[in-house]
Amino acid sequence: MNRIEKLCSFLKPCKTFADVACDHGYCTLYMLKNNLCSNAVISDISPKSLLKAQKLLSEYIENGRCRYVCCDGLEKIEGVDEVLIAGIGGEEIVKILKNAYIPETFVFQPMKNAETLRAYILSNGCEITSDDMFTDGKNYYFLIAGKRAGVACNYSQSQLKYGKDSLKNPVFRNYLTAEIDKKKKYSENEMTYENRSRLLSDIAFMEGVLNGETD
């Protein structure tokens, strides 16, 4: 399953759907084409990037089911039930949320710094309903889905770092094994004492997670 198909599988039926940093707009097309939303909003900070999605969704824009907004994050988007933000860093997603609001329901796919995003969501009382990892056969991706108002839960250190559901996923074990091997190979290089100590500490933590020994 490719990345777009996997993202779409986590999207739920809603009245108004928003695809922030929408790129080509494939997920919005999925929602509209399958009547999983009454209407949709696509946005991107780049007019050039937004134009790609406008072309793909021109039929729905013309019939009034989709509108496009060139803006930074959610700053010009209101009244939506479900928001997808995918393909950008976790710190960038946190910045978007801080500058606007946390959506009623959300699906986030951070390309990096997923831990930062989890910490922010949890510290704001959100319920994370799915916190997993998937692969398209080439790359690995974290996916965080949840809602603004729900049952908040406490995360352990390993869950915060890698996701609560990921820890039980064989895909994650393959990912973590590969990451440990990379770090061990990198540790053969020359580096300062401080950097080596930090690297070895990271490896020990990751091995603890892999063996179920780290909380």
GROMACS .gro file of C-alpha atoms in nm:
model
  215
    1MET     CA    1   0.000   0.000   0.000
    2ASN     CA    2   0.143   0.339  -0.095
    3ARG     CA    3   0.160   0.641   0.132
    4ILE     CA    4  -0.151   0.816  -0.006
    5GLU     CA    5  -0.365   0.501   0.014
    6LYS     CA    6  -0.258   0.448   0.375
    7LEU     CA    7  -0.336   0.806   0.470
    8CYS     CA    8  -0.680   0.780   0.312
    9SER     CA    9  -0.754   0.462   0.508
   10PHE     CA   10  -0.736   0.665   0.831
   11LEU     CA   11  -0.975   0.939   0.716
   12LYS     CA   12  -1.330   0.925   0.851
   13PRO     CA   13  -1.661   1.046   0.703
   14CYS     CA   14  -1.725   1.408   0.797
   15LYS     CA   15  -1.916   1.714   0.685
   16THR     CA   16  -1.622   1.941   0.602
   17PHE     CA   17  -1.271   1.810   0.537
   18ALA     CA   18  -0.954   2.017   0.516
   19ASP     CA   19  -0.627   1.911   0.358
   20VAL     CA   20  -0.351   2.143   0.482
   21ALA     CA   21  -0.023   2.151   0.285
   22CYS     CA   22  -0.227   1.953   0.033
   23ASP     CA   23   0.037   1.907  -0.238
   24HIS     CA   24  -0.141   1.734  -0.529
   25GLY     CA   25  -0.471   1.699  -0.339
   26TYR     CA   26  -0.506   1.323  -0.381
   27CYS     CA   27  -0.651   1.270  -0.032
   28THR     CA   28  -0.914   1.536  -0.090
   29LEU     CA   29  -1.004   1.370  -0.419
   30TYR     CA   30  -1.051   1.043  -0.230
   31MET     CA   31  -1.282   1.208   0.024
   32LEU     CA   32  -1.495   1.385  -0.238
   33LYS     CA   33  -1.504   1.105  -0.492
   34ASN     CA   34  -1.623   0.856  -0.231
   35ASN     CA   35  -1.871   1.103  -0.077
   36LEU     CA   36  -1.697   1.084   0.259
   37CYS     CA   37  -1.740   1.458   0.304
   38SER     CA   38  -2.000   1.710   0.189
   39ASN     CA   39  -1.736   1.968   0.105
   40ALA     CA   40  -1.364   2.024   0.137
   41VAL     CA   41  -1.096   2.288   0.173
   42ILE     CA   42  -0.747   2.257   0.027
   43SER     CA   43  -0.466   2.485   0.134
   44ASP     CA   44  -0.098   2.538   0.083
   45ILE     CA   45   0.142   2.820   0.159
   46SER     CA   46   0.281   2.793  -0.195
   47PRO     CA   47   0.058   2.917  -0.481
   48LYS     CA   48   0.250   2.693  -0.720
   49SER     CA   49   0.188   2.383  -0.509
   50LEU     CA   50  -0.176   2.475  -0.455
   51LEU     CA   51  -0.227   2.506  -0.831
   52LYS     CA   52  -0.155   2.133  -0.874
   53ALA     CA   53  -0.440   2.046  -0.641
   54GLN     CA   54  -0.669   2.303  -0.802
   55LYS     CA   55  -0.623   2.133  -1.138
   56LEU     CA   56  -0.687   1.786  -0.996
   57LEU     CA   57  -1.000   1.904  -0.812
   58SER     CA   58  -1.129   2.150  -1.072
   59GLU     CA   59  -1.458   1.962  -1.115
   60TYR     CA   60  -1.534   1.985  -0.743
   61ILE     CA   61  -1.422   2.347  -0.723
   62GLU     CA   62  -1.656   2.437  -1.009
   63ASN     CA   63  -1.956   2.265  -0.851
   64GLY     CA   64  -1.891   2.430  -0.514
   65ARG     CA   65  -1.789   2.125  -0.315
   66CYS     CA   66  -1.426   2.231  -0.279
   67ARG     CA   67  -1.258   2.564  -0.219
   68TYR     CA   68  -0.892   2.652  -0.213
   69VAL     CA   69  -0.704   2.888   0.017
   70CYS     CA   70  -0.343   3.000  -0.012
   71CYS     CA   71  -0.239   3.044   0.349
   72ASP     CA   72   0.004   2.937   0.618
   73GLY     CA   73  -0.146   2.633   0.788
   74LEU     CA   74  -0.494   2.680   0.933
   75GLU     CA   75  -0.488   3.058   0.964
   76LYS     CA   76  -0.769   3.112   0.708
   77ILE     CA   77  -0.957   2.786   0.760
   78GLU     CA   78  -1.256   2.765   0.994
   79GLY     CA   79  -1.560   2.547   1.043
   80VAL     CA   80  -1.403   2.215   0.946
   81ASP     CA   81  -1.463   1.880   1.114
   82GLU     CA   82  -1.155   1.685   1.011
   83VAL     CA   83  -0.808   1.804   0.917
   84LEU     CA   84  -0.526   1.620   0.746
   85ILE     CA   85  -0.172   1.756   0.767
   86ALA     CA   86   0.082   1.528   0.603
   87GLY     CA   87   0.425   1.541   0.448
   88ILE     CA   88   0.580   1.814   0.665
   89GLY     CA   89   0.780   1.804   0.988
   90GLY     CA   90   0.633   1.758   1.334
   91GLU     CA   91   0.769   2.091   1.452
   92GLU     CA   92   0.603   2.262   1.154
   93ILE     CA   93   0.270   2.099   1.242
   94VAL     CA   94   0.304   2.217   1.603
   95LYS     CA   95   0.368   2.570   1.477
   96ILE     CA   96   0.051   2.552   1.263
   97LEU     CA   97  -0.155   2.437   1.562
   98LYS     CA   98  -0.011   2.702   1.793
   99ASN     CA   99  -0.082   2.978   1.542
  100ALA     CA  100  -0.442   2.865   1.490
  101TYR     CA  101  -0.614   2.580   1.673
  102ILE     CA  102  -0.621   2.205   1.722
  103PRO     CA  103  -0.886   2.057   1.488
  104GLU     CA  104  -1.192   1.871   1.613
  105THR     CA  105  -1.053   1.551   1.459
  106PHE     CA  106  -0.715   1.517   1.292
  107VAL     CA  107  -0.479   1.290   1.101
  108PHE     CA  108  -0.115   1.397   1.110
  109GLN     CA  109   0.172   1.234   0.922
  110PRO     CA  110   0.493   1.407   1.029
  111MET     CA  111   0.803   1.344   0.821
  112LYS     CA  112   1.026   1.400   1.125
  113ASN     CA  113   1.009   1.512   1.490
  114ALA     CA  114   0.699   1.304   1.559
  115GLU     CA  115   0.789   1.304   1.929
  116THR     CA  116   0.756   1.684   1.944
  117LEU     CA  117   0.412   1.664   1.788
  118ARG     CA  118   0.293   1.388   2.024
  119ALA     CA  119   0.410   1.585   2.326
  120TYR     CA  120   0.221   1.896   2.214
  121ILE     CA  121  -0.100   1.709   2.139
  122LEU     CA  122  -0.096   1.522   2.469
  123SER     CA  123  -0.009   1.834   2.671
  124ASN     CA  124  -0.322   1.997   2.529
  125GLY     CA  125  -0.554   1.721   2.648
  126CYS     CA  126  -0.619   1.557   2.311
  127GLU     CA  127  -0.707   1.192   2.267
  128ILE     CA  128  -0.481   1.001   2.031
  129THR     CA  129  -0.685   0.721   1.878
  130SER     CA  130  -0.414   0.579   1.655
  131ASP     CA  131  -0.040   0.628   1.687
  132ASP     CA  132   0.126   0.387   1.449
  133MET     CA  133   0.386   0.339   1.178
  134PHE     CA  134   0.353   0.217   0.821
  135THR     CA  135   0.578   0.167   0.522
  136ASP     CA  136   0.533   0.198   0.149
  137GLY     CA  137   0.806  -0.059   0.100
  138LYS     CA  138   1.071   0.207   0.070
  139ASN     CA  139   1.027   0.458   0.353
  140TYR     CA  140   0.878   0.448   0.702
  141TYR     CA  141   0.615   0.694   0.826
  142PHE     CA  142   0.458   0.773   1.162
  143LEU     CA  143   0.084   0.844   1.161
  144ILE     CA  144  -0.101   1.014   1.447
  145ALA     CA  145  -0.481   1.035   1.447
  146GLY     CA  146  -0.705   1.167   1.719
  147LYS     CA  147  -0.948   1.429   1.840
  148ARG     CA  148  -0.935   1.752   2.034
  149ALA     CA  149  -1.181   1.650   2.307
  150GLY     CA  150  -1.157   1.297   2.438
  151VAL     CA  151  -0.982   1.078   2.688
  152ALA     CA  152  -0.625   1.193   2.728
  153CYS     CA  153  -0.368   0.935   2.835
  154ASN     CA  154  -0.017   0.929   2.972
  155TYR     CA  155   0.262   0.809   2.747
  156SER     CA  156   0.577   0.633   2.856
  157GLN     CA  157   0.912   0.755   2.727
  158SER     CA  158   0.921   0.492   2.452
  159GLN     CA  159   0.559   0.558   2.351
  160LEU     CA  160   0.628   0.930   2.328
  161LYS     CA  161   0.933   0.868   2.114
  162TYR     CA  162   0.784   0.611   1.877
  163GLY     CA  163   0.407   0.596   1.919
  164LYS     CA  164   0.184   0.383   2.139
  165ASP     CA  165   0.062   0.149   1.864
  166SER     CA  166   0.393   0.139   1.678
  167LEU     CA  167   0.559  -0.057   1.957
  168LYS     CA  168   0.334  -0.358   1.878
  169ASN     CA  169   0.380  -0.332   1.501
  170PRO     CA  170   0.626  -0.563   1.317
  171VAL     CA  171   0.686  -0.279   1.069
  172PHE     CA  172   0.822  -0.067   1.353
  173ARG     CA  173   1.054  -0.346   1.468
  174ASN     CA  174   1.204  -0.361   1.119
  175TYR     CA  175   1.244   0.017   1.121
  176LEU     CA  176   1.407   0.026   1.464
  177THR     CA  177   1.643  -0.262   1.384
  178ALA     CA  178   1.760  -0.075   1.073
  179GLU     CA  179   1.805   0.248   1.272
  180ILE     CA  180   2.012   0.070   1.537
  181ASP     CA  181   2.235  -0.081   1.268
  182LYS     CA  182   2.286   0.264   1.113
  183LYS     CA  183   2.385   0.416   1.445
  184LYS     CA  184   2.621   0.132   1.528
  185LYS     CA  185   2.792   0.172   1.193
  186TYR     CA  186   2.814   0.547   1.245
  187SER     CA  187   2.969   0.490   1.590
  188GLU     CA  188   3.276   0.346   1.416
  189ASN     CA  189   3.363   0.697   1.296
  190GLU     CA  190   3.580   0.938   1.489
  191MET     CA  191   3.388   1.181   1.709
  192THR     CA  192   3.411   1.372   2.034
  193TYR     CA  193   3.362   1.196   2.366
  194GLU     CA  194   3.036   1.383   2.422
  195ASN     CA  195   2.895   1.285   2.082
  196ARG     CA  196   2.996   0.922   2.129
  197SER     CA  197   2.838   0.908   2.472
  198ARG     CA  198   2.517   1.054   2.332
  199LEU     CA  199   2.517   0.810   2.042
  200LEU     CA  200   2.576   0.507   2.264
  201SER     CA  201   2.299   0.624   2.496
  202ASP     CA  202   2.062   0.647   2.199
  203ILE     CA  203   2.156   0.297   2.086
  204ALA     CA  204   2.102   0.156   2.436
  205PHE     CA  205   1.760   0.319   2.457
  206MET     CA  206   1.658   0.189   2.115
  207GLU     CA  207   1.773  -0.164   2.198
  208GLY     CA  208   1.576  -0.143   2.522
  209VAL     CA  209   1.263  -0.048   2.327
  210LEU     CA  210   1.322  -0.330   2.078
  211ASN     CA  211   1.360  -0.584   2.360
  212GLY     CA  212   1.068  -0.447   2.560
  213GLU     CA  213   1.295  -0.337   2.844
  214THR     CA  214   1.234   0.039   2.823
  215ASP     CA  215   0.922   0.211   2.961
   0.00000   0.00000   0.00000
